[in-house]
Every structure is written in C-alpha cells, then in structure tokens.
Coordinates of C-alpha atoms in Angstrom, one line a residue:
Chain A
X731 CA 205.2 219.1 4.3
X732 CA 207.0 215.7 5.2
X733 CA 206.7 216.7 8.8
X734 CA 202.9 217.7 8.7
X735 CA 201.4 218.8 11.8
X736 CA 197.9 220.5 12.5
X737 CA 199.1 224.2 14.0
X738 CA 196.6 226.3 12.2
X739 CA 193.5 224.7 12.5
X740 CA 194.0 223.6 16.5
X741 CA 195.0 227.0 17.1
X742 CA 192.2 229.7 18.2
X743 CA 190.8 231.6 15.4
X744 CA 192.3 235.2 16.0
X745 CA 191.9 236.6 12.3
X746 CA 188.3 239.3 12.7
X747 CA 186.1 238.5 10.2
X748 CA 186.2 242.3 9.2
X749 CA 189.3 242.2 8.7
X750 CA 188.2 239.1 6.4
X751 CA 185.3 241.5 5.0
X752 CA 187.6 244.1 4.2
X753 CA 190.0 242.6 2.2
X754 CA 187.4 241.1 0.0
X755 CA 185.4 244.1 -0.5
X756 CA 188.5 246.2 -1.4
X757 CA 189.3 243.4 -4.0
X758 CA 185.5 242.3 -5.1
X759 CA 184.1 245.5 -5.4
X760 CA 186.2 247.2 -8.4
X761 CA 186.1 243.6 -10.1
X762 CA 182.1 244.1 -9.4
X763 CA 182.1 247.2 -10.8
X764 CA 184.6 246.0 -13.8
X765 CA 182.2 243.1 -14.6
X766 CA 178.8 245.1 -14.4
X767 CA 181.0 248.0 -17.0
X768 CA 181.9 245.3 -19.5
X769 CA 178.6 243.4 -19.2
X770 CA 176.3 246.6 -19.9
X771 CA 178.6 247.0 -23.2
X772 CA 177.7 242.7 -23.9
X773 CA 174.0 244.1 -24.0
X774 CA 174.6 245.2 -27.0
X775 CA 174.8 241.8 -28.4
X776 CA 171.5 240.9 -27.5
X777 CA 169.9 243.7 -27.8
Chain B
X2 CA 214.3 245.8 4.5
X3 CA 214.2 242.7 6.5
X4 CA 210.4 243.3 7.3
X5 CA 210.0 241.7 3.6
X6 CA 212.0 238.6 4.5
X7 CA 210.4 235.4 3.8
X8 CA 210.9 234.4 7.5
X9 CA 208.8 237.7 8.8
X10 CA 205.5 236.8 6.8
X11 CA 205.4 233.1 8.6
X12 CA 201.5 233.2 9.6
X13 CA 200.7 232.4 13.0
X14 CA 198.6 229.8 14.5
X15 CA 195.1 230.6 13.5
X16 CA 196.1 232.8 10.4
X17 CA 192.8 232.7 8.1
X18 CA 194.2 231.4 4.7
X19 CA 190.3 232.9 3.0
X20 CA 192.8 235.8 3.5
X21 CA 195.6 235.0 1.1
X22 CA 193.3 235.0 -2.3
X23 CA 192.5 238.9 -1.9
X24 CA 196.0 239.4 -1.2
X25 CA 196.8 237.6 -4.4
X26 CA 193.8 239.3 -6.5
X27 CA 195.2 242.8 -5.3
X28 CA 198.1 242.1 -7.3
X29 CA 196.8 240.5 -10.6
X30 CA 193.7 242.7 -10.2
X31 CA 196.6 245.5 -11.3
X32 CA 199.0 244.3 -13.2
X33 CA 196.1 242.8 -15.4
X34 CA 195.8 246.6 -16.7
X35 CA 198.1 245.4 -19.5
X36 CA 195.1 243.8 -21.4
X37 CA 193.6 247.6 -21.5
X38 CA 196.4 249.5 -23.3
X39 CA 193.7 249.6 -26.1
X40 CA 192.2 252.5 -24.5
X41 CA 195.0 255.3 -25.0
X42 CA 196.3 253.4 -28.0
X43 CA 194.8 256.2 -30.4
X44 CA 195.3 258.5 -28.0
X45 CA 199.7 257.6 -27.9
X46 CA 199.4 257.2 -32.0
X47 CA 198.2 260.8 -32.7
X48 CA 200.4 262.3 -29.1
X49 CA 203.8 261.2 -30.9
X50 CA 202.9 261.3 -34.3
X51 CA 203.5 257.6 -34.7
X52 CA 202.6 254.3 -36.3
X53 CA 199.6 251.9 -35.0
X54 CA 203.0 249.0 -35.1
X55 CA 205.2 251.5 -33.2
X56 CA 202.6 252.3 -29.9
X57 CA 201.9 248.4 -30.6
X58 CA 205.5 247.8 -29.6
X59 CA 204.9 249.2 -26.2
X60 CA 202.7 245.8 -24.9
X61 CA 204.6 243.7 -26.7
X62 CA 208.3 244.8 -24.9
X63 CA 205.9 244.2 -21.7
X64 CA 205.0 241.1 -23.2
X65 CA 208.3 239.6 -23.7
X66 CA 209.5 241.0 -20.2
X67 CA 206.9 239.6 -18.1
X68 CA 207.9 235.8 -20.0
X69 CA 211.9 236.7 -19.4
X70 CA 211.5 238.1 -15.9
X71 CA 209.0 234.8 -14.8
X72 CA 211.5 232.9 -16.2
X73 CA 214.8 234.5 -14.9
X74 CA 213.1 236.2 -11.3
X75 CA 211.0 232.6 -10.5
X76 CA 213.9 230.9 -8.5
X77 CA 214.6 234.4 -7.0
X78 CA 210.7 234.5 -5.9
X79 CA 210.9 231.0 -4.2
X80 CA 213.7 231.6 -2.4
X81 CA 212.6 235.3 -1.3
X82 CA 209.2 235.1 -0.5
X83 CA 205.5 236.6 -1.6
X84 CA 206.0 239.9 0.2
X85 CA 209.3 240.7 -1.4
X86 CA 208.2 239.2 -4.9
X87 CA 204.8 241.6 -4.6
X88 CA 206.7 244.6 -3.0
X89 CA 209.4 244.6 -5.9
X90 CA 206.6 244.0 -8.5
X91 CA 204.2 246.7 -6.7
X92 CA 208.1 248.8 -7.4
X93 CA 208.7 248.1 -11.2
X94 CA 204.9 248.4 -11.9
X95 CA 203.8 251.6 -10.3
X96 CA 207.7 252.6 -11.5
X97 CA 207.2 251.4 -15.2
X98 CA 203.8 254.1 -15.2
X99 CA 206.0 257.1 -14.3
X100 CA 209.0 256.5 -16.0
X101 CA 206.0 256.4 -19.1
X102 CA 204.4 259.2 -18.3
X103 CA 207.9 261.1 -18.2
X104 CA 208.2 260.2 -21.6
X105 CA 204.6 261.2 -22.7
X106 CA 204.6 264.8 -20.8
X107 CA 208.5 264.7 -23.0
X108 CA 207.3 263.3 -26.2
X109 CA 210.2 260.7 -25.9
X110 CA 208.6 257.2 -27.3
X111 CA 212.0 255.9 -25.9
X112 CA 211.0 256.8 -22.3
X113 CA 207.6 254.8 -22.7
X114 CA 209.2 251.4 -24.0
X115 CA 211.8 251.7 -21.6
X116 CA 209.2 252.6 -18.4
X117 CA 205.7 250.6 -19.5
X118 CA 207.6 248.2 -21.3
X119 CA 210.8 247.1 -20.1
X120 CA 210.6 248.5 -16.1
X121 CA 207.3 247.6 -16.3
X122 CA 207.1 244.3 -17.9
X123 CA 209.3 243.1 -15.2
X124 CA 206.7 244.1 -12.9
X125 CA 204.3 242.3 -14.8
X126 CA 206.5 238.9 -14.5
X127 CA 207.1 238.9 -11.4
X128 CA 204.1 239.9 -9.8
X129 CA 202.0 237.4 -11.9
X130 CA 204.1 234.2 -10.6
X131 CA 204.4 236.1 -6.6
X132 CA 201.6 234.6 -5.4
X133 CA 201.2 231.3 -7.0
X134 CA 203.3 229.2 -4.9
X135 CA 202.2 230.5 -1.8
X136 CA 198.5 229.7 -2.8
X137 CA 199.2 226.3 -4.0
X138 CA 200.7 225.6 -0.1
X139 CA 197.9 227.3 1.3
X140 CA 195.5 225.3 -0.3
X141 CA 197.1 221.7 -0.9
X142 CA 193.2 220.1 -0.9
X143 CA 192.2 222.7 -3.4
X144 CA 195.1 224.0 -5.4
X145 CA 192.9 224.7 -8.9
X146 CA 190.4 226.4 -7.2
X147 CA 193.4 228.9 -5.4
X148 CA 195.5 229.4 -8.0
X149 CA 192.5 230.1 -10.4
X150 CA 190.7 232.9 -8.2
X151 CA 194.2 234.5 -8.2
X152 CA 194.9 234.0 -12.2
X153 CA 191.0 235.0 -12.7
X154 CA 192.6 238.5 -11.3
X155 CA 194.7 239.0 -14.1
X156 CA 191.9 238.7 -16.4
X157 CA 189.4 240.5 -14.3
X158 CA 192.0 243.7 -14.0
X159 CA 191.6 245.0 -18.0
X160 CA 187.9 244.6 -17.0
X161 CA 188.3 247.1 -14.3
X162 CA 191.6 248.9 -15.8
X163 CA 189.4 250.1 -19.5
X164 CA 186.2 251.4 -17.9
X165 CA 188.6 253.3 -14.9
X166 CA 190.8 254.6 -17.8
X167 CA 188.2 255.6 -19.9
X168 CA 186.3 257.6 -17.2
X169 CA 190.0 259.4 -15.9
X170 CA 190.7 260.5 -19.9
X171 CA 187.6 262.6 -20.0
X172 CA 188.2 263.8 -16.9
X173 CA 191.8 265.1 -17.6
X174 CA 191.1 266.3 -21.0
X175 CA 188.8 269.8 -21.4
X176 CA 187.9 268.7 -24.6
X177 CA 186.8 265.4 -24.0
X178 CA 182.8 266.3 -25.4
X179 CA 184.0 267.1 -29.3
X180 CA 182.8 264.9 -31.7
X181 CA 185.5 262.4 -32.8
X182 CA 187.6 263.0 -29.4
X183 CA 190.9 261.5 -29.0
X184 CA 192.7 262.2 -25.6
X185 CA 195.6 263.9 -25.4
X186 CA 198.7 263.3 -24.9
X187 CA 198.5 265.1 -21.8
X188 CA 195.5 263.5 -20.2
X189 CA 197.1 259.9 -21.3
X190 CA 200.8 261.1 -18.8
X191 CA 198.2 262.1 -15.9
X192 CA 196.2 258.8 -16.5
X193 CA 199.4 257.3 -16.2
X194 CA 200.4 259.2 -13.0
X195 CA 197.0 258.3 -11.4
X196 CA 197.3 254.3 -11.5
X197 CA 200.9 254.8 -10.7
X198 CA 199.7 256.0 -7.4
X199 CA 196.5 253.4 -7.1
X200 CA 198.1 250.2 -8.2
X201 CA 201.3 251.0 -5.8
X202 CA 198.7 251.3 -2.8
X203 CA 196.8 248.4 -3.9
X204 CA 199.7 246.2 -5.0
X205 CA 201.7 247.1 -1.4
X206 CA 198.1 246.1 0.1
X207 CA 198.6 242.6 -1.3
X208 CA 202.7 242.6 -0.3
X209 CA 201.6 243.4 3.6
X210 CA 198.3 241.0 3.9
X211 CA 199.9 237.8 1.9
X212 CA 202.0 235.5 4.6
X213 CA 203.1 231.9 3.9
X214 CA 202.2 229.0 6.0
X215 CA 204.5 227.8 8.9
X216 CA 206.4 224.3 7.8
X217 CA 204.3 221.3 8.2
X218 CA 200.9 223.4 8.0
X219 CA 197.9 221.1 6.7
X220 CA 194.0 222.8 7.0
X221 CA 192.0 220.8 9.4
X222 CA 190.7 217.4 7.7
X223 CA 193.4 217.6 4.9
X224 CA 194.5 213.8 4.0
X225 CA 197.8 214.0 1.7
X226 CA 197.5 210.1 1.1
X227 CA 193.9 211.1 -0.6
X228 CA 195.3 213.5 -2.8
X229 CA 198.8 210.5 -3.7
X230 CA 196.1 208.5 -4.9
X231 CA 195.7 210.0 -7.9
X232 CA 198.3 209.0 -10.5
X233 CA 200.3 211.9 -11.2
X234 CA 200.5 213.6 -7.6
X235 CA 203.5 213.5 -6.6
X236 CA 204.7 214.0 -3.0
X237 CA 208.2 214.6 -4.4
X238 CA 210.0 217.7 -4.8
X239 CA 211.7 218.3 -8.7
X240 CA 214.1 221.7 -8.6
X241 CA 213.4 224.1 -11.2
X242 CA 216.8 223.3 -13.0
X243 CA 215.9 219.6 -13.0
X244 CA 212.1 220.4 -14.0
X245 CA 213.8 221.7 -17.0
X246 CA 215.3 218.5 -18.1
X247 CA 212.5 216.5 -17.6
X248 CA 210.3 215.6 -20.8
X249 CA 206.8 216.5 -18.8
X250 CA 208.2 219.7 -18.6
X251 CA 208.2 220.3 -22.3
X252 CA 205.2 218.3 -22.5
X253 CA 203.0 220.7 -20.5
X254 CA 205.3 223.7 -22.4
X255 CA 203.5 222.6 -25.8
X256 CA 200.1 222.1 -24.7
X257 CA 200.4 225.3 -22.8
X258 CA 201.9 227.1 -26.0
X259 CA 199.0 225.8 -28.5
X260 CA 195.9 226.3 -26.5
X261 CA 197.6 229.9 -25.8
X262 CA 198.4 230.7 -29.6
X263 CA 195.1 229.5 -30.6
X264 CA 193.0 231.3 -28.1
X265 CA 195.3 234.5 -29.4
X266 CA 193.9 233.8 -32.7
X267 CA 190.8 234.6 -31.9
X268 CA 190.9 237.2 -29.2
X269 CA 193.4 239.5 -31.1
X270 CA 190.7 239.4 -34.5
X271 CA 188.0 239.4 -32.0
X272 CA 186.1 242.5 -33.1
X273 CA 186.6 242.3 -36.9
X274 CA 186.4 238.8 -37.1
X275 CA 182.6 238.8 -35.9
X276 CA 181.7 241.7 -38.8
X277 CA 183.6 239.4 -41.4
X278 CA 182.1 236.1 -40.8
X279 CA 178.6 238.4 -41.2
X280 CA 179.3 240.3 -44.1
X281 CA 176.7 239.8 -47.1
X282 CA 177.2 240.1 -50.6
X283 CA 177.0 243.1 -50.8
X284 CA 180.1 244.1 -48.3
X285 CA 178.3 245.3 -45.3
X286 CA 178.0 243.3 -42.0
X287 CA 175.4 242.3 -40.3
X288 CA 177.3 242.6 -36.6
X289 CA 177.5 246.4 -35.7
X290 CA 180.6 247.8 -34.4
X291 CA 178.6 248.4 -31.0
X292 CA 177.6 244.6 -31.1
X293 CA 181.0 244.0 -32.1
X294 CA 182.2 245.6 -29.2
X295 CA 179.8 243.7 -27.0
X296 CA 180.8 240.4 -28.5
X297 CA 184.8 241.6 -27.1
X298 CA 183.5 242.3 -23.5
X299 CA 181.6 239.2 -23.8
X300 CA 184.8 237.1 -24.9
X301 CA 186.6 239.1 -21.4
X302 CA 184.0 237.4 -19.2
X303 CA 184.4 233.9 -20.9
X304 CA 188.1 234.8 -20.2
X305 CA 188.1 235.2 -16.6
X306 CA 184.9 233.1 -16.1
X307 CA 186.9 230.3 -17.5
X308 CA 190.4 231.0 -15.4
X309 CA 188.1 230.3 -11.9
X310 CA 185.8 227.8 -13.2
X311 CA 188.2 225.4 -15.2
X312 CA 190.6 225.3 -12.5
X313 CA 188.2 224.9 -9.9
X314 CA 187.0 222.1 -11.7
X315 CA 190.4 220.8 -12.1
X316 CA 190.3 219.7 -8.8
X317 CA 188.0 217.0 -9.0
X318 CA 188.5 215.8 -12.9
X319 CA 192.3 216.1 -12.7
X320 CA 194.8 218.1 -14.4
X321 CA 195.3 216.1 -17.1
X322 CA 191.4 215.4 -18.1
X323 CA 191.0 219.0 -17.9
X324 CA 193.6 220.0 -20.3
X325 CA 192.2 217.3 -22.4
X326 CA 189.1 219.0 -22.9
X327 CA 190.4 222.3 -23.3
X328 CA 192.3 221.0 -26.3
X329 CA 190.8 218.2 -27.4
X330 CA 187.1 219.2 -27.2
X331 CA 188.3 223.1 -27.9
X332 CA 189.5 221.4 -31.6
X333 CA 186.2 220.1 -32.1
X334 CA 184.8 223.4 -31.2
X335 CA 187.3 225.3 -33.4
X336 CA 186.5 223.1 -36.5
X337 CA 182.6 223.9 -36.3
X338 CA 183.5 227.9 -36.0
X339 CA 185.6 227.3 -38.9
X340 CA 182.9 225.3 -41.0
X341 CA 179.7 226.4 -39.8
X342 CA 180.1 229.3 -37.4
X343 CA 179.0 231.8 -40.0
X344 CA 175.2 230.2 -39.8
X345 CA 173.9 231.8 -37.1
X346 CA 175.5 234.3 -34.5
X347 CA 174.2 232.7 -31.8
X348 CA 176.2 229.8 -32.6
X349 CA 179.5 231.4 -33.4
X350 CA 178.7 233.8 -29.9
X351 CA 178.4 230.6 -28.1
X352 CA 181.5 228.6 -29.4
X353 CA 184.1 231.6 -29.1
X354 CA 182.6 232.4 -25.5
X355 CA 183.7 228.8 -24.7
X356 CA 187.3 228.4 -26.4
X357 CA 188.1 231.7 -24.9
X358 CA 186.9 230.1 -21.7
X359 CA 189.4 227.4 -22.3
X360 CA 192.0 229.6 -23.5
X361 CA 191.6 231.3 -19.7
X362 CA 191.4 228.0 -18.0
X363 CA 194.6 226.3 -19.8
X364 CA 196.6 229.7 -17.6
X365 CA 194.7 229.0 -14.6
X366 CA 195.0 225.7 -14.3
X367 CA 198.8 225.0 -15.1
X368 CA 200.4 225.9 -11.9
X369 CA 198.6 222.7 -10.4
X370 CA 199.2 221.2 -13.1
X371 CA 203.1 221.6 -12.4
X372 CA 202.6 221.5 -8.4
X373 CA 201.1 217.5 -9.0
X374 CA 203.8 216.5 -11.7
X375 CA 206.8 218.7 -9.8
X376 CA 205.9 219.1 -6.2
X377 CA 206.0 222.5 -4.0
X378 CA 209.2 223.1 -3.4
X379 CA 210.2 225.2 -6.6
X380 CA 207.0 225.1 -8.4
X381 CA 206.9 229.5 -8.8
X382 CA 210.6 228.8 -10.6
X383 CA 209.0 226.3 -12.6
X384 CA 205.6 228.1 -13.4
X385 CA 207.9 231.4 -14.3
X386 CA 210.0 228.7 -16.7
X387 CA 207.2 227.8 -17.9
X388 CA 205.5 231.1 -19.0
X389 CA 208.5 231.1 -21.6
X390 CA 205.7 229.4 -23.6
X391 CA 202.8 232.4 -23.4
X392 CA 205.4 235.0 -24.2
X393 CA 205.6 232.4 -27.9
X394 CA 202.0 231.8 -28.1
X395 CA 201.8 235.9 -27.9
X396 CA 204.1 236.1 -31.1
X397 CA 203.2 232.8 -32.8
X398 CA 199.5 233.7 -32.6
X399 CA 198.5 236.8 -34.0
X400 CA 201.8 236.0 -36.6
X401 CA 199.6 232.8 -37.9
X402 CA 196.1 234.8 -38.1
X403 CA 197.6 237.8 -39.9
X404 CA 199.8 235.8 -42.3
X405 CA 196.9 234.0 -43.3
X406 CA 194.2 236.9 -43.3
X407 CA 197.0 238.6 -45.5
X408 CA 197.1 236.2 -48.1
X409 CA 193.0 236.3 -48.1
X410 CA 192.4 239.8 -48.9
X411 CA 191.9 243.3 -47.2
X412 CA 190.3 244.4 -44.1
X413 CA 186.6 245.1 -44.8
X414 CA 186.7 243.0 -47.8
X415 CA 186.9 239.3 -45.9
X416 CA 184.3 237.1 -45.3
X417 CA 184.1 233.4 -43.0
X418 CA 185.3 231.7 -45.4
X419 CA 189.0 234.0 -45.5
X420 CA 188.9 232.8 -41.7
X421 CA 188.9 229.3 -42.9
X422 CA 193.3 228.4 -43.5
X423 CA 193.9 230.1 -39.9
X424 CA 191.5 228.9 -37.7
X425 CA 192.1 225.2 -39.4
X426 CA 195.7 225.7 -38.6
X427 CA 194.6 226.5 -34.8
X428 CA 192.9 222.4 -35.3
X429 CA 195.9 221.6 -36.1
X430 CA 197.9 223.1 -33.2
X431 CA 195.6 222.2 -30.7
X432 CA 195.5 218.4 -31.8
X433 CA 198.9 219.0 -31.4
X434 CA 199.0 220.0 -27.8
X435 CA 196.4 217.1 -27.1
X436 CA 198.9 214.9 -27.8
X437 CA 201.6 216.2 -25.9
X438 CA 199.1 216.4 -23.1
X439 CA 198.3 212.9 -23.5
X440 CA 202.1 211.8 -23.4
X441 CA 202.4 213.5 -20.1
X442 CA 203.2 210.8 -17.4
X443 CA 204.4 210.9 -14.1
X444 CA 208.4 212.5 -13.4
X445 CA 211.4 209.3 -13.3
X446 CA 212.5 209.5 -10.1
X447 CA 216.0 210.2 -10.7
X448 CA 215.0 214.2 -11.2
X449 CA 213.3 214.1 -7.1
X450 CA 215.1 216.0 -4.6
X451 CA 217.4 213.8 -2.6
X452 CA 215.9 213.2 1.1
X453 CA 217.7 212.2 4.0
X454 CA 217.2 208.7 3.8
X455 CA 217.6 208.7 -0.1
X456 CA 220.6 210.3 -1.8
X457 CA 221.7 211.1 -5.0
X458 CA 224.9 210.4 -6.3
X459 CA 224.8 212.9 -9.3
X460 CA 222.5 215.4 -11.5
X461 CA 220.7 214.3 -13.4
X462 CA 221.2 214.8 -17.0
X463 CA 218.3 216.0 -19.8
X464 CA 215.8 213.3 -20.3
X465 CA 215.7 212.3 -24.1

C-alpha cells in the first residue's frame, strides 16, 4: 500500500446493485431465518 | 486450476468491496455448523452404541484441527489467495461430511473422526482465516467493523446449522412423531449428505465472488496518516515467522487464550449452570429446561451480537481499549455472577448475555488487532498462528469448570455457590489477560520487513 493510488473509487461503478442485492439476501436471509429460530426458543425465558 | 490463482481474483476498477463481506459470511455462515453438533449428538450415541466422551471426541479432533491447520495452512493462504484458501476449505468441509456419513451408513466411528474431524477440521481452519486478510485490505478505514461481520458468520452459522438440522432429521426419519424420538442413525448419514451438498454450493459461492484489491487500492477519502496517528498502527510489515518472535505476539496469545477459556466456562455449563444457580432447598430449580434452553439461544445471540458490535466498535476506541474492557470490565462482571448472580435471574440473564458478548468480540476483534501491531502483509499467517491459542482455551476451559464442579458434588445436586472456585478462577485468568493486554506496546523495529531504502542485515532473533 506504499504506492497508494485511487483506482477503485475514480473508476466507474460497474458492479449492479442486484448483483449487490443478491449476494446479501443469499447470505442475510438464512442468518434471518437462524436468528428469528433461536430467538422464538429465547421467549421462553421471558415468558 | 489457475482460475483460483491469487493473480486471477485481482478486482477491477470499480469492483464494489460491500461485495466481499457476503462472500466472506458464505463461508463462516457454514463452517460455523460446528457449534451445532449438539443436535445428532444423541442421535450418534445410541447409532454406535457409544459413550457421550466418545461422539464428544468427534468436535474436539475438529477442534484441534481447525487450531493446527490455521496455524500450519496460514502462510499457505497469504501466499495463495482467498479463492484457493475458500475453494480448498469449501473441498475438506463438504469432503469431511461424506467421508462421515460413509462411516455412519457403515457403523465405523473411525470413518466419522477421520471425515468430520480430521478432513473436516482442516476445512474448518482454513476457511475461518480465508477471508480475513482480504477484508482487513478491503477495508483499511474500517478493519473491526469487516473482519467482525465475517467472524459474526461463524457464530451466526450454528444459529442457522441447529434449526436446518433439526427440521432435515424429522424429515429423514419415519419415526420422527414417537414420543422420546431419537434419530437414527440413518437420518443423521443423509443429514450429513444434504449439507455436504449445500455448504459446497454455498462455500464455492463465497470462493467465486471474493476478489482482492489491486496493489495500491485505498476507498475514496481514505487518509493512512489518520489511521498512523494512533499509537500502535503500524504501517510496517512483520512476517509471520518474525511475528512469532516478537513479545506482542504472545501478549495478544494470552489475552486471547483467557478471555476464550473463560467465556468456555460458561457457555459449555450454559444450560445446567442456570437450573443450579436456581435450585431451592429442596433440589428442584426454579429455571425450566425449556427456559434453560432459551437462556442457551439467548447466550448464541450475545455471541454473535457481540463478534459485530465489539469490533465495530473497535474502530473508534482502539484495539487495545477494547480488549481492555472485555477483560478487565468482563472480571468485574464475572465476580458479581460469582457472588450475587444467584439473586435474581434477570441479573445473572443480563451479566452472562454480556461476557458471552465479550467472549465473541475478543475473536472478532483480534485480526485488527494483529493487522495494527503487525501490518498486512502476513497478518492471515499470523491470525492462523494465533488461533493456536482458542484450540487451548477449548481444552483449558471446560477442563477448569469440570475439575472444579467435580470436586463440588453431582450433577442435579449443585447449587451457585458449587459455581463459586471455577468462575473465581475465570477472575483470575482474565485479570491475567488484562495485564498482558496492558503490556502490549508497539513491535521494535528490528522485526519490520526490510524496504528498499532500509535493509536488514540479519533475522532477527526471539525477543526476551
């Protein structure tokens, strides 16, 4: 990084956002789903 | 297989680096499943017609493995590059759940500790340190914040891994509605089958999305002199085999390995320890096994809750602040649950939520940690080096607990006050680790890299 010059952010933004959208949904969702699981079972502690 | 070279995942101009975190999650998101094994434990004990300690041994080969493979693989990893590091994990992994369900559908134990375990375990090593260097260059302004949504993963995957499992064992098994079910052993090889198949997809996902940043890449608006000003940044470069002979090294290896073996403590007893520290007189607890069981998914959300926020945090407080609190104030914390956490359960809820919250963070954080006192350049090597240190906590901790609960009485017959010797010894280790964190300084300069217009006339030797 001695050499540090600005490529990426000068550069034109050719990454979709869907493709963006996708690769968080494919990762967010199950841990969604993982959390909402484990958190119905932590109702029990309050309940 | 030159497509997995380091040199082919360069990221052009305008590469989105919001993409290299789901990348990263993909793979810790799976390999995380290694906190769930409690789900087909029964299941494997009754299948082989062995011991609790025998099916036990199973996570703990994987254990050990991931700590030796980090250690051994992480210079390999640098050198190689994210995609090959995930693709070779995504291999061992998926691999390690086949060769095991060979030995399930077989009956040969053998095959299991060899496939989940040992083939496995390597998978686990591997891919946890894959991504960890490439986020940490991605995001030099916000390395806490990267490395902790990735770590977060590995947390986050038992969340998803137990539910998942749970749902594909009734599924598999025609007797799954009789009272007192256990799966069989049969069920547990085709469960075993089934995430072969969906963390290989998802794992090869993260391989073929994750790219590394071309040399010289800063994100727009990134200062390095900012992030120099604090104290122990370092621009330098320290090789793994020099990291190794440097004191900060061992430092950060201490405080690592007590605020590891005490958050063990508590996380292995987790569901029995909250019954004990209620029971009455009388021998029965006030804490259900169903609020029991809550209180354990609770402690999983403080877990991963604590791997994001901590070392997101991190970023403004600094490394070595952080780590201060998590040992220093997580001793204070420890004592009260010790002396007073049997008054209410609200208050004993509240302080284990939190030290397992520091327990995640101290894992989250520590590849920054290492990136400010050791630079870029080798900082996977040194993180897998370092991981040496979680594979001890992992025997040190539940060893300490169940030598002292031993000595107490039996299970069903303790109380908070049995609790009392072990968690005190957990103050003690974690007053320990505060001081080793608060003797970490910045690296001599005799363990930097050489640069071109500084040389180095010799290695350096092990720093006393």
């Amino acid at each position: 990084m001695s050499t540090a010059h600005n490529t990426g952010a000068k550069a034109p933004a050719t990454m979709s956002t869907g493709k963006l959208a996708v690769a968080w949904a494919l990762v967010g969702v199950p841990l969604a789903y993982g959390i909402y699981q484990t958190l119905t079972r932590v109702a029990a502690l309050f309940g | 297989m030159g497509w997995l070279d380091r040199e082919r995942t360069v990221a052009p101009p305008g590469f989105n680096r919001w993409l290299v975190p789901p990348a990263a999650l993909a793979v810790h998101l799976c390999i995380g499943q290694a906190y769930a094994t409690s789900v087909y434990k029964t299941a494997l004990v009754k299948h082989f017609g062995a011991s609790l300690t025998e099916i036990g041994v199973i996570f703990s080969i994987a254990i050990v493995m991931l700590g030796l493979s980090a250690a051994i693989m992480g210079t390999w990893v640098d050198r190689n590059g994210p995609r090959k590091a995930m693709f070779t994990s995504a291999m061992f992994w998926a691999g390690g759940f086949l060769i095991g369900s060979l030995g399930i559908f077989t009956q040969q134990l053998w095959l299991v500790y060899l496939g989940y375990g040992v083939v496995g375990g390597i998978g686990l090593g591997i891919g946890y340190i894959s991504p960890v260097s490439t986020l940490i260059k991605w995001f030099p302004d916000r390395p806490g914040l990267a490395t902790g949504m990735a770590i977060m993963g590995f947390g986050g995957g038992a969340l998803i891994a137990s539910p998942v499992s749970t749902a594909l064992l009734k599924m598999y098994d025609p007797n799954s509605g009789a009272t007192d079910w256990v799966a069989s052993g049969d069920a547990v090889g085709r469960l075993f089958l089934t995430l072969a198949v969906v963390y290989l997809a998802y794992m090869l996902f993260g391989a073929f999305t994750i790219k590394v940043p071309a040399d010289g890449w800063k994100p727009a608006g990134f200062d390095p002199a900012k992030v120099k000003a604090a104290k122990l940044v370092t621009t330098e470069n320290v090789s793994a085999k020099n990291a190794v002979k440097t004191r900060q090294f061992w430092l950060v290896w201490v405080a690592l390995f007590c605020n590891v073996t005490a958050g063990i403590g508590i996380l292995e007893q987790a569901a029995p320890m909250i019954q004990d520290f209620f029971r009455q007189s009388d021998g029965v607890s006030l804490v259900s096994a169903a609020v029991a069981a809550g209180f354990v998914g609770l402690l999983s959300i403080g877990n991963m809750a604590g791997r994001f926020a901590w070392s997101a945090t991190s970023d403004i407080t600094g490394r070595k602040r952080i780590y201060m609190v998590y040992l220093g104030v997580g001793a204070v914390l420890y004592t009260v649950l010790a002396l007073a956490g049997s008054t209410t359960t609200v208050l004993y809820v509240a302080l284990a939520f939190v030290i397992i919250s520091f327990y995640g963070g101290g894992f989250a954080t520590v590849p920054a940690y290492l990136r400010d006192l050791f630079g870029t350049y080798q900082v996977g090597a040194i993180h897998g080096r370092l991981l040496t240190a979680w594979s001890a906590a992992g025997v040190a901790g539940p060893l300490i607990v169940n030598a002292f609960l031993d000595a107490q009485g039996k299970p069903g017959q303790l109380n908070a006050v049995s609790y009392q010797p072990a968690l005190l010894t957990m103050v003690v280790l974690l007053v320990i680790g505060f001081l080793a964190n608060l003797m970490v300084k910045p690296v001599d300069a005799r363990f930097h890299e050489p640069r071109p217009d500084r040389g180095r006339a010799h290695e350096p030797a092990m720093e006393a």
